[in-house]
XYZ file of C-alpha atoms in Angstrom:
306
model
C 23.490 32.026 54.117
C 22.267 35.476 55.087
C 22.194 36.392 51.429
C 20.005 33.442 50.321
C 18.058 34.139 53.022
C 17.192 37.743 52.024
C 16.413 37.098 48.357
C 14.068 34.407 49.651
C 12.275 37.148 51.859
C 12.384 39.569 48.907
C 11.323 37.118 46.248
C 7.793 37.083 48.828
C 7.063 40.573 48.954
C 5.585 42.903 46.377
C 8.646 44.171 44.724
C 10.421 41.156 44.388
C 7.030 40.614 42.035
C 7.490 43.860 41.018
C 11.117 43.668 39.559
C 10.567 40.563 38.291
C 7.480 41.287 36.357
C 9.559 44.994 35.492
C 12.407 43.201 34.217
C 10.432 40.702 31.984
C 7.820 43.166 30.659
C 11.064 45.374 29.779
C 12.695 42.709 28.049
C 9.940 41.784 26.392
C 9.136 45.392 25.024
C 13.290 44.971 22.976
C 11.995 41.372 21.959
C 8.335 43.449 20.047
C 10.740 46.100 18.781
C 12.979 43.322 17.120
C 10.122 40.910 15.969
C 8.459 44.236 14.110
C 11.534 45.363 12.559
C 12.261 42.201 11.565
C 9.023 42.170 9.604
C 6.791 40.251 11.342
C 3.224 42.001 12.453
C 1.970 43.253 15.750
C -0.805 41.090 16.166
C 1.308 38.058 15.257
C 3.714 38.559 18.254
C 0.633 38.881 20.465
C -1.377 35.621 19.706
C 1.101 33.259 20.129
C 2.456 34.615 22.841
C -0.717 34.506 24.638
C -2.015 31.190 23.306
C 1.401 29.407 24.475
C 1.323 31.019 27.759
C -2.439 30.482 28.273
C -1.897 26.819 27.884
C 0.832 26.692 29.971
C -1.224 28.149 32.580
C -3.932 25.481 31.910
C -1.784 22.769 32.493
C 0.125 23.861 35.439
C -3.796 24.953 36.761
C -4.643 21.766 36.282
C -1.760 19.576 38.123
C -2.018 22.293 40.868
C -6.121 21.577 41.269
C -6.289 25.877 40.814
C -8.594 26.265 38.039
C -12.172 27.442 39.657
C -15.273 27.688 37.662
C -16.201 30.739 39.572
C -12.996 32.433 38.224
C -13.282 31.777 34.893
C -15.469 35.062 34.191
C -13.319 37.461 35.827
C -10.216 36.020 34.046
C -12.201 36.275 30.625
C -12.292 40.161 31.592
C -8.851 40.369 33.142
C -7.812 39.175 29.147
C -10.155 41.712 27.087
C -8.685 44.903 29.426
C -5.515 44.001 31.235
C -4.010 41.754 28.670
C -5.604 41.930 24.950
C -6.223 45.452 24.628
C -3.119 47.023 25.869
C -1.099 44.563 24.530
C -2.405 45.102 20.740
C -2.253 48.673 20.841
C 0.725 48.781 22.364
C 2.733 46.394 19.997
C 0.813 48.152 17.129
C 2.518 51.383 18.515
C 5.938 49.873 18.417
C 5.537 48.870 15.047
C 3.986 52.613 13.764
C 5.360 55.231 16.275
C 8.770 56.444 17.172
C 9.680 54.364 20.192
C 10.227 57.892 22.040
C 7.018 58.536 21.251
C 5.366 55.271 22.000
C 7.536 54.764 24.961
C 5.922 58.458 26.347
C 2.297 57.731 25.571
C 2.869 53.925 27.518
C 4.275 55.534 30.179
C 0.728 57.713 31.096
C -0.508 54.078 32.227
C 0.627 54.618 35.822
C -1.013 58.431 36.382
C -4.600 56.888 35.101
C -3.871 54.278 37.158
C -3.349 56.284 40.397
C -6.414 58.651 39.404
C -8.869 55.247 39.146
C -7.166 53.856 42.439
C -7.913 57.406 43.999
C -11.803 56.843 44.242
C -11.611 52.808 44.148
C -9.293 51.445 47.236
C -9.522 53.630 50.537
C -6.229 52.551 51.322
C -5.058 54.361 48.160
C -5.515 57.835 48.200
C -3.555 60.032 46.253
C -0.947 62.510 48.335
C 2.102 64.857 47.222
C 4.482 62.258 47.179
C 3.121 60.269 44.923
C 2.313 62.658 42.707
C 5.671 63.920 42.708
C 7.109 60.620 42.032
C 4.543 60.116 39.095
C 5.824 63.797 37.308
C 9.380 63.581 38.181
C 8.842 59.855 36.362
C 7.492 61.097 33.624
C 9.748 63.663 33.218
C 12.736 60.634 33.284
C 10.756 59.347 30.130
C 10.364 62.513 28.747
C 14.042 62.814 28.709
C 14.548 59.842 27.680
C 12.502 60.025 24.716
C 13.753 63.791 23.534
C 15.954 62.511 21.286
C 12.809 60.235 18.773
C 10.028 63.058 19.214
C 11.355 64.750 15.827
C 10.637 61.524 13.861
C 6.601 62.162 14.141
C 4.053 60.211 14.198
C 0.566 59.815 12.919
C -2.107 61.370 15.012
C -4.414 58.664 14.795
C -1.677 56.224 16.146
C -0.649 58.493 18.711
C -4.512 58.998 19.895
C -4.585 54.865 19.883
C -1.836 54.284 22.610
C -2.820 56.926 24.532
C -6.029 55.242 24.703
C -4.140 52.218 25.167
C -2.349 53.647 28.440
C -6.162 54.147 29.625
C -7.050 51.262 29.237
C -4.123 49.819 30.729
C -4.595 52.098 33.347
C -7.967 51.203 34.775
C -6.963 47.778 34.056
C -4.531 48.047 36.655
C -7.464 48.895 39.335
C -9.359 46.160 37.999
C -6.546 43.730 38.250
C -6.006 44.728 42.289
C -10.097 44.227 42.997
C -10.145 40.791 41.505
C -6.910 39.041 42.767
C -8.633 40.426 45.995
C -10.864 37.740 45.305
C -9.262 35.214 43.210
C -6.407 33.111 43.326
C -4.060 34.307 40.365
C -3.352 30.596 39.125
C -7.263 30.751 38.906
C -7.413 33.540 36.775
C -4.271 33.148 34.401
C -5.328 30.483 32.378
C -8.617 32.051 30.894
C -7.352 35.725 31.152
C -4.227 34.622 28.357
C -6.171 31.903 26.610
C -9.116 34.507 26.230
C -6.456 37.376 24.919
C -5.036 34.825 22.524
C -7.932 33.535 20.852
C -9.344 36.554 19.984
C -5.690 38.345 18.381
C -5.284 34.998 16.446
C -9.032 35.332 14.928
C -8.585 39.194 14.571
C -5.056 38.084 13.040
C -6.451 35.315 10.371
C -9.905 37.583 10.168
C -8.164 40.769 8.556
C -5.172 39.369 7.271
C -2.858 41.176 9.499
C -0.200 38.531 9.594
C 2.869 40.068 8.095
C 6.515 37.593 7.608
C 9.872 39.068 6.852
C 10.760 39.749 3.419
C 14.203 37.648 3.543
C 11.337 34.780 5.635
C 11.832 33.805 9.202
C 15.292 33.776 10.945
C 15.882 30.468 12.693
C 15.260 31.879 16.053
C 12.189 33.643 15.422
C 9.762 30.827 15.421
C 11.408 29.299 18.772
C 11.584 32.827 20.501
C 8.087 33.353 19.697
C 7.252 29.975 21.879
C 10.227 31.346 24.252
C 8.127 34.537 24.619
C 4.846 32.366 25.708
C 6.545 31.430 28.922
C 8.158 34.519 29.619
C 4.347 36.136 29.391
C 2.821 33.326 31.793
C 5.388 34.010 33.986
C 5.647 37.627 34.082
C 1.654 37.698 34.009
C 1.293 35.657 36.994
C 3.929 37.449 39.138
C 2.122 40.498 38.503
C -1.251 39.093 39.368
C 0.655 38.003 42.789
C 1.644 41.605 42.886
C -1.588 42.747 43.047
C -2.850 40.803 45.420
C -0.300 41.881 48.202
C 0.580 44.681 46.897
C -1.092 48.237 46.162
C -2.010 49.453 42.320
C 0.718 52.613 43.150
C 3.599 49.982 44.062
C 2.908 47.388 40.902
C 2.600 50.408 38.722
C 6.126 51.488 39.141
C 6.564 48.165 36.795
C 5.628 50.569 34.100
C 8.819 52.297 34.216
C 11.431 49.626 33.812
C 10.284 49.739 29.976
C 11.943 52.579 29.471
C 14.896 51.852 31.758
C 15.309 48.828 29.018
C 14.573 50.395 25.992
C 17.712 52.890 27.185
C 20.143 50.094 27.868
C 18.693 47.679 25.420
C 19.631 50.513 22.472
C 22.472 50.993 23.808
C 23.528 46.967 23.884
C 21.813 46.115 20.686
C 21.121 48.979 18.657
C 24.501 50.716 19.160
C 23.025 53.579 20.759
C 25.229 56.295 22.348
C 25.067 56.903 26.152
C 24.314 60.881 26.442
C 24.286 62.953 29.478
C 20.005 63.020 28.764
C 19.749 59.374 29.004
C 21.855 59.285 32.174
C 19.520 62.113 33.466
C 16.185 60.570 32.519
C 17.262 56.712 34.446
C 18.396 58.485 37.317
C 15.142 60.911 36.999
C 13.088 57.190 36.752
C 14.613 55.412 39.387
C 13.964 58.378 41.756
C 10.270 58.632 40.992
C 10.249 55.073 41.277
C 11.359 55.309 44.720
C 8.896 58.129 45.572
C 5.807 56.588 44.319
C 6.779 52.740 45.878
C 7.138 54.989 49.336
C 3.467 57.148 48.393
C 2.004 53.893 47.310
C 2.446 51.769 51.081
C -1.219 51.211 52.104
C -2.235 54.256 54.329
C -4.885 52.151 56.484
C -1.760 49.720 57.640
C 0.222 53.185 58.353
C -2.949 54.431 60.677
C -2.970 51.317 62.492
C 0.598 51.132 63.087
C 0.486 54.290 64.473
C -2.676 54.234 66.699
């Protein structure tokens, strides 16, 4: 009874947002790798995603009487910089780049993220430990990553996710200010449907859409429907992050990718466990520590202390 109890009390705070929204997001970076190499295009695995999820959201909005007029701007703009941009550029990158590479340049989200936060939130002011959590963390991926950075990588792709971790990074701040004042249910169902529609136009617009050579597997049309839900759900636990939580503690989210991408090559890919990889997830879950502690609200500390 005590134990049900706790994982109730952790599923309501920020980190029990924050792992689940982690774990998903990581997960669903090994199911982008595996739609790509399988043959089907970037774009492809965003829009249906997105679409599926958004309508989810619009249903569930609707039974729940959440959907607000008044959000619907603010989740139109939550989809073009949170969820459509990143999300292209970043599948784009898994399907062009090195995954050590891509998995590096994704990782720079959090530090642009902290630097926005820095002059946005006055309850989120950059201080050693933070910073020391985001470089030891980005020294985990780093190490990680070694052993992919000889495979190269086209400058112009490389210049593209890093952009896209910008992006993604100020996105972040953005995400914190509005959930401040909307209700996340309010502002999932345009923010995906938004995202969606415009990756399916760009998809049929350009003809980007790419199939496997052999055709589609028997899963991959169901997984793709699969992945919808996963996205509403993992999209509105993060929005509920935000909106208890500071941009420093939902950014450590960031780093569970390449936690995944570790254990997911080593479990799918037959990968071999090294003495780096062990180094860089130890590295990661100590920075990951460091900035969740950095990242607690300094106002609430000043209070509690006065």
């Amino acid at each position: 009874m005590p134990l049900i109890l706790l994982l109730n009390k952790f599923r309501e705070t920020v980190w029990g947002f924050v792992a689940f929204t982690g774990i998903s997001f990581g997960a669903g970076g090994l199911l982008v790798k595996k739609f790509t190499n399988d043959g089907l295009d970037a774009f492809t695995v965003t829009w249906i995603p997105f679409l599926v999820g958004g309508f989810i959201a619009f249903i569930h909005g609707m039974l729940r009487k959440e959907l607000v007029l008044s959000a619907v701007p603010a989740g139109m703009l939550l989809g073009l910089f949170s969820s459509l941009g990143p999300s292209l550029i970043f599948n784009t990158g898994f399907d062009r780049l090195p995954a050590g590479i891509n998995t590096l340049l994704i990782s720079l989200g959090p530090i642009f993220t902290a630097i926005v936060a820095h002059f946005v939130f006055a309850d989120e002011r950059f201080n050693l430990l933070k910073a020391l959590g985001l470089i030891t963390a980005y020294a985990g991926v780093a190490v990680l990553a070694f052993g992919s950075l000889d495979d190269g990588g086209d400058i112009v792709d490389i210049l593209l996710v890093l952009g896209g971790a910008a992006i993604a990074g100020g996105a972040g701040v953005l995400t914190r200010h509005l959930t401040l004042r909307h209700e996340p249910m309010a502002l999932m169902a345009p923010n995906l449907l938004i995202a969606g529609l415009i990756s399916m136009i760009l998809t049929f617009s350009f003809d980007l859409g790419t199939r496997p050579e052999n055709g589609f597997a028997s899963w991959h049309i169901p997984m793709l429907f699969v992945f919808g839900l996963i996205t509403y759900l993992s999209f509105l636990s993060i929005l509920k992050a935000n909106q208890i939580g500071t941009t420093g503690q939902v950014s450590v989210i960031g780093y569970f990718l390449p936690l995944f991408g570790v254990v997911g090559g080593v479990i799918f890919f037959n990968e071999k466990v090294s003495l780096s990889l062990l180094m860089g997830g130890v590295l990661i879950l100590l920075a990951m520590g460091a900035i969740a502690r950095g990242s607690i609200p300094q106002l609430a500390n000043k209070s509690e202390n006065s």
